[in-house]
Coordinates of N, CA, C and O and ligand atoms in Angstrom, one line a residue:
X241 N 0.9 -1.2 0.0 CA 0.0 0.0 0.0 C 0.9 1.2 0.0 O 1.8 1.5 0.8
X242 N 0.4 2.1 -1.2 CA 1.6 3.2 -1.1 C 0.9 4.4 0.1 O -0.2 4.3 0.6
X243 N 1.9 5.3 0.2 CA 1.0 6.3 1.2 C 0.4 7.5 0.7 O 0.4 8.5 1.4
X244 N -0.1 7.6 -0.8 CA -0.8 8.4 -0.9 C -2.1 8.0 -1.2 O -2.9 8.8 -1.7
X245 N -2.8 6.6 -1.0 CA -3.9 6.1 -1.2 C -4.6 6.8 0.0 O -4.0 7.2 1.0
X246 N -6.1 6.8 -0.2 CA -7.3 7.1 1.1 C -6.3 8.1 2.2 O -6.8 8.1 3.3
X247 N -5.2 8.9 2.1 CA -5.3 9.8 2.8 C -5.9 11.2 2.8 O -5.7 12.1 3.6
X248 N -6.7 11.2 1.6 CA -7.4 12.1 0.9 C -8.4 12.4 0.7 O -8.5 11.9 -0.4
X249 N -9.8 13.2 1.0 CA -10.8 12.8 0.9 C -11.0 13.4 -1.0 O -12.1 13.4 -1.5
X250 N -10.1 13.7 -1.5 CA -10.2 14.3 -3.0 C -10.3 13.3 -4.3 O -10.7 13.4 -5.5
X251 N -9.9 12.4 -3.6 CA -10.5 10.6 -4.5 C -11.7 10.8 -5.0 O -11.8 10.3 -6.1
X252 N -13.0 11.7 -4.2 CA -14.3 11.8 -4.7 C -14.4 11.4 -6.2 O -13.4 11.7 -6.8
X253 N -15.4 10.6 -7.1 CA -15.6 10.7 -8.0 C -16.6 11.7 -8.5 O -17.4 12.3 -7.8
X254 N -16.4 11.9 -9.9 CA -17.2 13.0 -10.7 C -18.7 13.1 -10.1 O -19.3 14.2 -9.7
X255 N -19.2 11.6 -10.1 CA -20.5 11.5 -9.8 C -20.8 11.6 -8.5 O -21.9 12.2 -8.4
X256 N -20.1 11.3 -7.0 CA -20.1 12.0 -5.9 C -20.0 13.1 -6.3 O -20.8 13.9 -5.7
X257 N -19.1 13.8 -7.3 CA -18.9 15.7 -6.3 C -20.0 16.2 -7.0 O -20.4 17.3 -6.6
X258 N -20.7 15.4 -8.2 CA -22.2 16.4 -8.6 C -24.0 16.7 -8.1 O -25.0 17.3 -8.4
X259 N -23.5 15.2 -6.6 CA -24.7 15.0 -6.3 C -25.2 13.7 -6.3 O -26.4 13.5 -6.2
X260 N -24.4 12.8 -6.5 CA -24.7 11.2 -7.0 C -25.8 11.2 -7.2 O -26.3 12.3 -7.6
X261 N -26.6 10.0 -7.2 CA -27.8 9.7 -8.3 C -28.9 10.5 -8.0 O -29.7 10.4 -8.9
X262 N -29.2 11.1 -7.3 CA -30.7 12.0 -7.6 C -30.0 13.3 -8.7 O -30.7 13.8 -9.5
X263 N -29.0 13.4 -8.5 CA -28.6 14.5 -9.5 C -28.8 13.7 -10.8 O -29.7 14.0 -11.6
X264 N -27.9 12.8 -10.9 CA -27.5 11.8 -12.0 C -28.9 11.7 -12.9 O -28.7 12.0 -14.1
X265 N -30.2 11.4 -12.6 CA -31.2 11.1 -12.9 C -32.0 12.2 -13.5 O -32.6 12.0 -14.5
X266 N -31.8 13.3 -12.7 CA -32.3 14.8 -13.4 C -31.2 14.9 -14.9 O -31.7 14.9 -16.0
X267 N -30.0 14.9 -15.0 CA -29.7 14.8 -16.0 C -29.9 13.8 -17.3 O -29.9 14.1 -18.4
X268 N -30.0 12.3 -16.7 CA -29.9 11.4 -17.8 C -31.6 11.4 -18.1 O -31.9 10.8 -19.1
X269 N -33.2 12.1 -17.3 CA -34.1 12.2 -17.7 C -34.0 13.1 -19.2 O -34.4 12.9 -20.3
X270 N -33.1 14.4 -18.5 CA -32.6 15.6 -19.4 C -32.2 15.0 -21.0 O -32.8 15.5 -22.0
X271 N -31.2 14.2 -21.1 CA -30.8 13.4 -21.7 C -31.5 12.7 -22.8 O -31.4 12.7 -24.0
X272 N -32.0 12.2 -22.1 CA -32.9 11.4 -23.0 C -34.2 12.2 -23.5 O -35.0 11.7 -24.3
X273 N -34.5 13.3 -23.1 CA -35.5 14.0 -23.8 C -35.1 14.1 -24.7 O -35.6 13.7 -25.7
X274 N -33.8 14.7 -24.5 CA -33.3 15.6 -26.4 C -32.7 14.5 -27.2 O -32.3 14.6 -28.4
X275 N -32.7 13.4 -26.5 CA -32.0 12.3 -27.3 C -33.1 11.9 -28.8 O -32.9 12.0 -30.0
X276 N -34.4 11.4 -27.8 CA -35.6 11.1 -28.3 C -36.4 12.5 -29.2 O -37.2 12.5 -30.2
X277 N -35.9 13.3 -28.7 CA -37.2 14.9 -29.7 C -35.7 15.1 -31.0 O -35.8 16.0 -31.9
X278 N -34.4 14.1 -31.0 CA -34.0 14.6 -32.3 C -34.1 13.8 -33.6 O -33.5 12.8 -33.6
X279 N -34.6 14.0 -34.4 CA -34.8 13.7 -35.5 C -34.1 12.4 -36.1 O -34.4 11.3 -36.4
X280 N -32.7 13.2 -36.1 CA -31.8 12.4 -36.6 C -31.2 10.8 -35.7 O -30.5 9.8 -36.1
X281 N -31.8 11.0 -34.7 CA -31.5 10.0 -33.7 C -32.6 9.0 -33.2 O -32.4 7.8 -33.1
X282 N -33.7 9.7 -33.1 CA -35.2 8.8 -32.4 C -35.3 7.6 -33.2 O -35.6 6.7 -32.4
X283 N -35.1 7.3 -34.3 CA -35.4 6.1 -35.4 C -34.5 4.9 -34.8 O -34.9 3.7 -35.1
X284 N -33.0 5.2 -33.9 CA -32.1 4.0 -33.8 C -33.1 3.5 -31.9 O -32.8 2.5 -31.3
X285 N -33.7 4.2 -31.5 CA -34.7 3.6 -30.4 C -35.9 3.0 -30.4 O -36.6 2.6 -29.5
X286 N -36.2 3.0 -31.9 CA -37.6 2.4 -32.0 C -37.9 1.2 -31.7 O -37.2 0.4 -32.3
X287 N -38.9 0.7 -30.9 CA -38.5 -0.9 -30.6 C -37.8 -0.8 -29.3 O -38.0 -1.6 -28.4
X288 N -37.0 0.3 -29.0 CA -36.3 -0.3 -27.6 C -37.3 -0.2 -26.1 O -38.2 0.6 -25.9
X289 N -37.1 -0.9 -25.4 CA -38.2 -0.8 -24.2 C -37.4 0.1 -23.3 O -36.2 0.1 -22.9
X290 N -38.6 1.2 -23.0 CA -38.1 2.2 -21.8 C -37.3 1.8 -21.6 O -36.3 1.9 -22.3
X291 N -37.3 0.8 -20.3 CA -36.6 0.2 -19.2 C -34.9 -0.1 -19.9 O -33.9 0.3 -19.2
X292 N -34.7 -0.7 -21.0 CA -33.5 -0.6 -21.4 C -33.0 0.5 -21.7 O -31.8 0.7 -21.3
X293 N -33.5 1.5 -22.5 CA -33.1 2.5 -22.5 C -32.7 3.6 -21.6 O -31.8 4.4 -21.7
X294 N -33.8 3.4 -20.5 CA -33.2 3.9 -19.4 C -32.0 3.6 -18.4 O -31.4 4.4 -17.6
X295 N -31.7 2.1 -18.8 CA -30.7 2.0 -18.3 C -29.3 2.0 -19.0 O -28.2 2.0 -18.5
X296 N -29.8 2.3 -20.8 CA -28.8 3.0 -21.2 C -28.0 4.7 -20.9 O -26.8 5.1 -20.9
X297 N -29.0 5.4 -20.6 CA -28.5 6.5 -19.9 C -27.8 6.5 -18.6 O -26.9 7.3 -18.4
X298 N -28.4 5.6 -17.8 CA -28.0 5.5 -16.5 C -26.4 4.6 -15.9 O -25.6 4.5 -15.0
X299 N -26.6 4.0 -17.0 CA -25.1 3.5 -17.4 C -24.4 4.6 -17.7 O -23.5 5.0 -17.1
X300 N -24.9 5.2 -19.3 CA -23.9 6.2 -19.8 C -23.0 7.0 -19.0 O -21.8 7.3 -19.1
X301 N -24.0 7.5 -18.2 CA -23.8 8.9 -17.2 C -22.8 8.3 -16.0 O -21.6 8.6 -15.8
X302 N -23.8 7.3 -15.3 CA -22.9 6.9 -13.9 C -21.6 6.5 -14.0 O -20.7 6.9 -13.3
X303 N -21.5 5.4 -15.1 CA -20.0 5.1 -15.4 C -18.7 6.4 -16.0 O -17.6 6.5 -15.5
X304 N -19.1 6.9 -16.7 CA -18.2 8.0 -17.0 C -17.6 8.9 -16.2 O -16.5 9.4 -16.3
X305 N -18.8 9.2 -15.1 CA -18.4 9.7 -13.9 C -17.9 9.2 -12.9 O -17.6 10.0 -11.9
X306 N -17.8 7.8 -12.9 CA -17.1 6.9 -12.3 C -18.0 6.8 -11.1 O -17.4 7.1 -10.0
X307 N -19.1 6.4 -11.0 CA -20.3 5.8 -10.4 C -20.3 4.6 -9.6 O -19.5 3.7 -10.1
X308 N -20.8 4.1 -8.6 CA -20.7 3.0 -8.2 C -22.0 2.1 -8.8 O -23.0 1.7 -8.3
X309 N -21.6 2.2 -10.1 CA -22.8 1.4 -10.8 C -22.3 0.4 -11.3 O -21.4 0.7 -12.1
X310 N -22.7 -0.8 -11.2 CA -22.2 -2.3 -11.4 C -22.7 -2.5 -12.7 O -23.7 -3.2 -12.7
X311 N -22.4 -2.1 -13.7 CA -22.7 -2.2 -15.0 C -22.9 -3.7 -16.0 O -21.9 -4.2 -16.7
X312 N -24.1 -4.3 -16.0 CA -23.8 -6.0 -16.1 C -24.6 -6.0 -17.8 O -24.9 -7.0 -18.5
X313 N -24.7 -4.9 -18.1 CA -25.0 -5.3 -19.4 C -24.0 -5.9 -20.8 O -22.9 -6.4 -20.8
X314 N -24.8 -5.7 -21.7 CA -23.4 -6.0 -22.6 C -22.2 -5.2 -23.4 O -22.6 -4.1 -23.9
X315 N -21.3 -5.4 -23.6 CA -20.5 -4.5 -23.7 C -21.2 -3.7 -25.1 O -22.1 -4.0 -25.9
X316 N -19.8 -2.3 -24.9 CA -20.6 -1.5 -25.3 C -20.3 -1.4 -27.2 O -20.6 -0.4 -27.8
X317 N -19.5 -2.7 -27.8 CA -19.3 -3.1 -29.0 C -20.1 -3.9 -29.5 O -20.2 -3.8 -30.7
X318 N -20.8 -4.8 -29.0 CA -21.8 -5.8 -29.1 C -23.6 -4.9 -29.0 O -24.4 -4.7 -29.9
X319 N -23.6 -4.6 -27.7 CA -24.9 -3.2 -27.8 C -25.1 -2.6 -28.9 O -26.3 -2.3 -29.1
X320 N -24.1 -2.2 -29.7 CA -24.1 -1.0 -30.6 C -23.8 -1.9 -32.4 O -23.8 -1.2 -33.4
X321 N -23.7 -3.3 -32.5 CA -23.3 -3.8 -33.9 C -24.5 -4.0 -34.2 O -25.4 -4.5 -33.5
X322 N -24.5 -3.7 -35.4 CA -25.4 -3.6 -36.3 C -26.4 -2.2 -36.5 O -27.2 -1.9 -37.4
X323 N -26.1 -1.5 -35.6 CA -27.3 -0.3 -35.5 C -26.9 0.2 -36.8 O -27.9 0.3 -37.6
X324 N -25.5 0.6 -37.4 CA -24.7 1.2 -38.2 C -24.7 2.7 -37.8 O -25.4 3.5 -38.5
X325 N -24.0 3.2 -36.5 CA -24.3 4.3 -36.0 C -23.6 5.3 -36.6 O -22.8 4.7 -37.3
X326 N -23.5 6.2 -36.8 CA -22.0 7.2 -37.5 C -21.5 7.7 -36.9 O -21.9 7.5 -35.7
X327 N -20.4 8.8 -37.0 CA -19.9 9.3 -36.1 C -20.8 11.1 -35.7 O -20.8 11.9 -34.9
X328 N -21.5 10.7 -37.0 CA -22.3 12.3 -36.7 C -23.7 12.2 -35.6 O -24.4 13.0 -35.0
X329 N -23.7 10.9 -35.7 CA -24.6 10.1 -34.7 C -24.1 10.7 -33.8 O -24.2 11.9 -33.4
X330 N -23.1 9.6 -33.2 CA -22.1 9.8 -32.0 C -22.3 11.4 -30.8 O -22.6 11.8 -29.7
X331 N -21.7 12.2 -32.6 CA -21.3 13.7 -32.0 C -22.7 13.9 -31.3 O -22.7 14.2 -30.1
X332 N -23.8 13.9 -32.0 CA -25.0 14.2 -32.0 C -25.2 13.9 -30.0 O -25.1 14.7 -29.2
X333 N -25.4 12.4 -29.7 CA -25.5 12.0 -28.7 C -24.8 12.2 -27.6 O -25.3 12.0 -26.5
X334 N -23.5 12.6 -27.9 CA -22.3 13.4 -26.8 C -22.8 14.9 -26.8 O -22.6 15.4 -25.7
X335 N -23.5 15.9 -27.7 CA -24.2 17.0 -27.8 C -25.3 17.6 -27.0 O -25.6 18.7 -26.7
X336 N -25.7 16.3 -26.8 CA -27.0 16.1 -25.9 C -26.7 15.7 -24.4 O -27.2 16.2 -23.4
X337 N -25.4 14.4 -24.3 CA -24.9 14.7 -22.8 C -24.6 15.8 -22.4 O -25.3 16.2 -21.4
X338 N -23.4 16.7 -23.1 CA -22.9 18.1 -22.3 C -24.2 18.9 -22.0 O -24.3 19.7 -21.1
X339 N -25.3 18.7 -22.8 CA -26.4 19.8 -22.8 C -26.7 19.8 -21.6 O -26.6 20.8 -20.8
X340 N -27.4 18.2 -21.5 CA -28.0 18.1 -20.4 C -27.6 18.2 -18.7 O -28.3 18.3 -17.8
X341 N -26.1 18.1 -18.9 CA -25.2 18.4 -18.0 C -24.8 19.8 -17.7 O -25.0 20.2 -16.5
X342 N -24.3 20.4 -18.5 CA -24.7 22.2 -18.4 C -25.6 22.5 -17.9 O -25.5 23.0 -16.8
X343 N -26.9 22.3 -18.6 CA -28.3 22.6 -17.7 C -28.3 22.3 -16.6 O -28.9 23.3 -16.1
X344 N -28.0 21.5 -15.7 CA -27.8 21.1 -14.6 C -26.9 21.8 -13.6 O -27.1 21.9 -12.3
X345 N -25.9 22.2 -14.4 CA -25.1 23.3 -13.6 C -23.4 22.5 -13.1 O -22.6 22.9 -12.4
X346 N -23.5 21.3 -13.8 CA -22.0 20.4 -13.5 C -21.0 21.1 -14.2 O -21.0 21.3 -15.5
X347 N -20.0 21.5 -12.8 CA -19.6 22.6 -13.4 C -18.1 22.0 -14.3 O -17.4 20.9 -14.1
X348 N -17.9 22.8 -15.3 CA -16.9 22.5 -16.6 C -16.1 21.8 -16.6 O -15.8 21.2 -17.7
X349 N -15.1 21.7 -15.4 CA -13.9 20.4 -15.5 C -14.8 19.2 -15.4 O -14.1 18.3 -16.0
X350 N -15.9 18.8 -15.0 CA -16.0 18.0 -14.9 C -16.7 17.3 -16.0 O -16.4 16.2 -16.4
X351 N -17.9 18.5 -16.8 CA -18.3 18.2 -17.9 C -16.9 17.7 -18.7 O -16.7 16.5 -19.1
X352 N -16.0 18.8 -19.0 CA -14.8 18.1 -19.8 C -14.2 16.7 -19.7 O -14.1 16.0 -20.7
X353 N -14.0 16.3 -18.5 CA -13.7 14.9 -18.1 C -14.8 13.3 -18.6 O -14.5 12.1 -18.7
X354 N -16.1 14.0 -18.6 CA -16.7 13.5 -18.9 C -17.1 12.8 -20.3 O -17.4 11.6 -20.6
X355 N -16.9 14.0 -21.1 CA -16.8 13.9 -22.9 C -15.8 13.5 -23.2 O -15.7 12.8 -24.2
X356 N -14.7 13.8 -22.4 CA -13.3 12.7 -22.4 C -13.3 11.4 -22.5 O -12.5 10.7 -23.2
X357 N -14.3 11.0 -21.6 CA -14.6 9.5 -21.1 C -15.6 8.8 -22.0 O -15.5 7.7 -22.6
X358 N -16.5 9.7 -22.0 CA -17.5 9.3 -23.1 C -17.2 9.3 -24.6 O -18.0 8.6 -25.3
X359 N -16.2 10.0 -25.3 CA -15.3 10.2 -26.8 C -14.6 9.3 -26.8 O -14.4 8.7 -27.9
X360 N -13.8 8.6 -25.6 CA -13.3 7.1 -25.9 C -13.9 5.5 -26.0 O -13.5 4.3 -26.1
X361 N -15.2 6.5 -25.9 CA -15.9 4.5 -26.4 C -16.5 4.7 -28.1 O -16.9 3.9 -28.9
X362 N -16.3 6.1 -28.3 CA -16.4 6.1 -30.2 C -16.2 5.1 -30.8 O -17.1 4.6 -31.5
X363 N -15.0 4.6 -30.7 CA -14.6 2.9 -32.0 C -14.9 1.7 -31.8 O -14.8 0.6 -32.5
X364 N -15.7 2.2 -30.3 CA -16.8 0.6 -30.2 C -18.2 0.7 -30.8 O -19.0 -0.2 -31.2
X365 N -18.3 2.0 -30.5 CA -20.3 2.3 -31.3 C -20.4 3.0 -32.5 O -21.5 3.0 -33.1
X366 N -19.5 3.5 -32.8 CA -19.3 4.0 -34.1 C -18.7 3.1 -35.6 O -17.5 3.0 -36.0
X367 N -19.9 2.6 -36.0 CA -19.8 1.6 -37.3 C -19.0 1.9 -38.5 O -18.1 1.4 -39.0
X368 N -19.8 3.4 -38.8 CA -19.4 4.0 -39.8 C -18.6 5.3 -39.7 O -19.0 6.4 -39.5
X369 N -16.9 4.8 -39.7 CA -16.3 6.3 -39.9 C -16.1 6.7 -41.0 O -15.9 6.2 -42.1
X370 N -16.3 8.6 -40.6 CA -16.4 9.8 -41.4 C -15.7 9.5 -42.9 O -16.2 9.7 -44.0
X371 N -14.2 8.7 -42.7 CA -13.3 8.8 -44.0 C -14.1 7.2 -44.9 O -13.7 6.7 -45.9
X372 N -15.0 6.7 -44.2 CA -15.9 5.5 -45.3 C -16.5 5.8 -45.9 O -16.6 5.6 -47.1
X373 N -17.4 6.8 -44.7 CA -18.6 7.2 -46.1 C -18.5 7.7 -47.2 O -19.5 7.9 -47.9
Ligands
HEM1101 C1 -22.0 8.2 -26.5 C2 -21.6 7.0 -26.1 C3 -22.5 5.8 -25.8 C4 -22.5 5.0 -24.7 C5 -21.5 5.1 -23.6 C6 -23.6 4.1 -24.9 C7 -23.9 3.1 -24.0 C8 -24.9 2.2 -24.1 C9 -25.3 1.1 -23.2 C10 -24.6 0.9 -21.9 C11 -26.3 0.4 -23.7 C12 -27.0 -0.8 -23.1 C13 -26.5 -2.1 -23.6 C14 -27.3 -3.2 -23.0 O1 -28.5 -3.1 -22.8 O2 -26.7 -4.3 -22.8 C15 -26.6 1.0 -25.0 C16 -27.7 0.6 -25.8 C17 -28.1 1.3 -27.0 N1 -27.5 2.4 -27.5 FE1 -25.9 3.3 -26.8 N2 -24.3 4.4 -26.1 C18 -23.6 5.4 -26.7 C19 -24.0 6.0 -27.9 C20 -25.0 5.6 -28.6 C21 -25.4 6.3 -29.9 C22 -24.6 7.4 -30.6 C23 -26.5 5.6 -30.3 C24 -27.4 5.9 -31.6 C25 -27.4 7.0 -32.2 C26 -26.9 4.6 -29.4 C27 -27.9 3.8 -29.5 C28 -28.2 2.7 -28.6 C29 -29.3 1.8 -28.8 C30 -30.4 1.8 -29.9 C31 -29.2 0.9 -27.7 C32 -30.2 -0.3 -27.5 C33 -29.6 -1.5 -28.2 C34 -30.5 -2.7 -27.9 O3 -31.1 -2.8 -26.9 O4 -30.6 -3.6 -28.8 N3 -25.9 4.6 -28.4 N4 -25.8 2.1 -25.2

């Protein structure tokens, strides 16, 4: 055990310092509104049942922020094959996280840390890249 572990209380994760899940929930409700009212995106949920989908947000959000959310679904390359998502998708649906997160008032390093976290699962859900099409 080295000695800079747990003598810290600054360990906090994103998702503790914003409020953990009752915050979490106002934003991924947030979330999924604009997810569903956009055009270009509502068509790859059709067929999905609330309940999954809700736990796609609730995943999205809590994990990124490094959540104590035991994540047992399936990974997030398998979830996503076949949809043929693009990357303008992608941007679209990271567009709508920061939104919903701004609104909320989670303040900017954290948002940044977040789209960090969230822009590195792109080459698992993103089928079609920009230089294919
Ligand atoms: C931005 C990063 C994203 C993350 C971290 C993410 C995460 C997830 C997770 C955890 C699930 C649940 C998997 C399961 O139920 O086992 C899921 C499902 C799903 N995601 Fe995403 N997702 C992302 C982006 C997208 C995008 C861009 C789209 C489409 C535009 C999308 C569409 C879907 C759909 C349709 C499902 C349901 C698939 C099914 O139940 O068959 N996701 N996603």
């Amino acid at each position: 055990m080295t000695s800079t572990t747990q003598t810290e209380p600054q360990a906090e994760s994103d998702y503790a310092a914003v409020g953990g899940a009752p915050a979490i929930t106002v934003v991924v409700n947030r979330f999924y509104e604009l997810v569903l009212a956009d055009d270009r995106l509502r068509g790859y949920f059709d067929g999905i049942e609330l309940v999954r989908l809700k736990r796609h947000q609730v995943a999205l959000v809590s994990q990124v922020m490094g959540g104590p959310v035991a994540y047992d679904g399936r990974d997030l390359r398998t979830a996503h094959a076949n949809l043929h998502i693009t990357a303008d998708d992608f941007a679209a649906v990271a567009g709508h996280l920061i939104a919903a997160l701004t609104e909320a008032g989670v303040p900017s390093e954290i948002i940044d840390r977040t789209v960090s976290a969230v822009a590195a699962t792109q080459p698992d859900i993103v089928e079609v890249s920009a230089t294919e099409a």
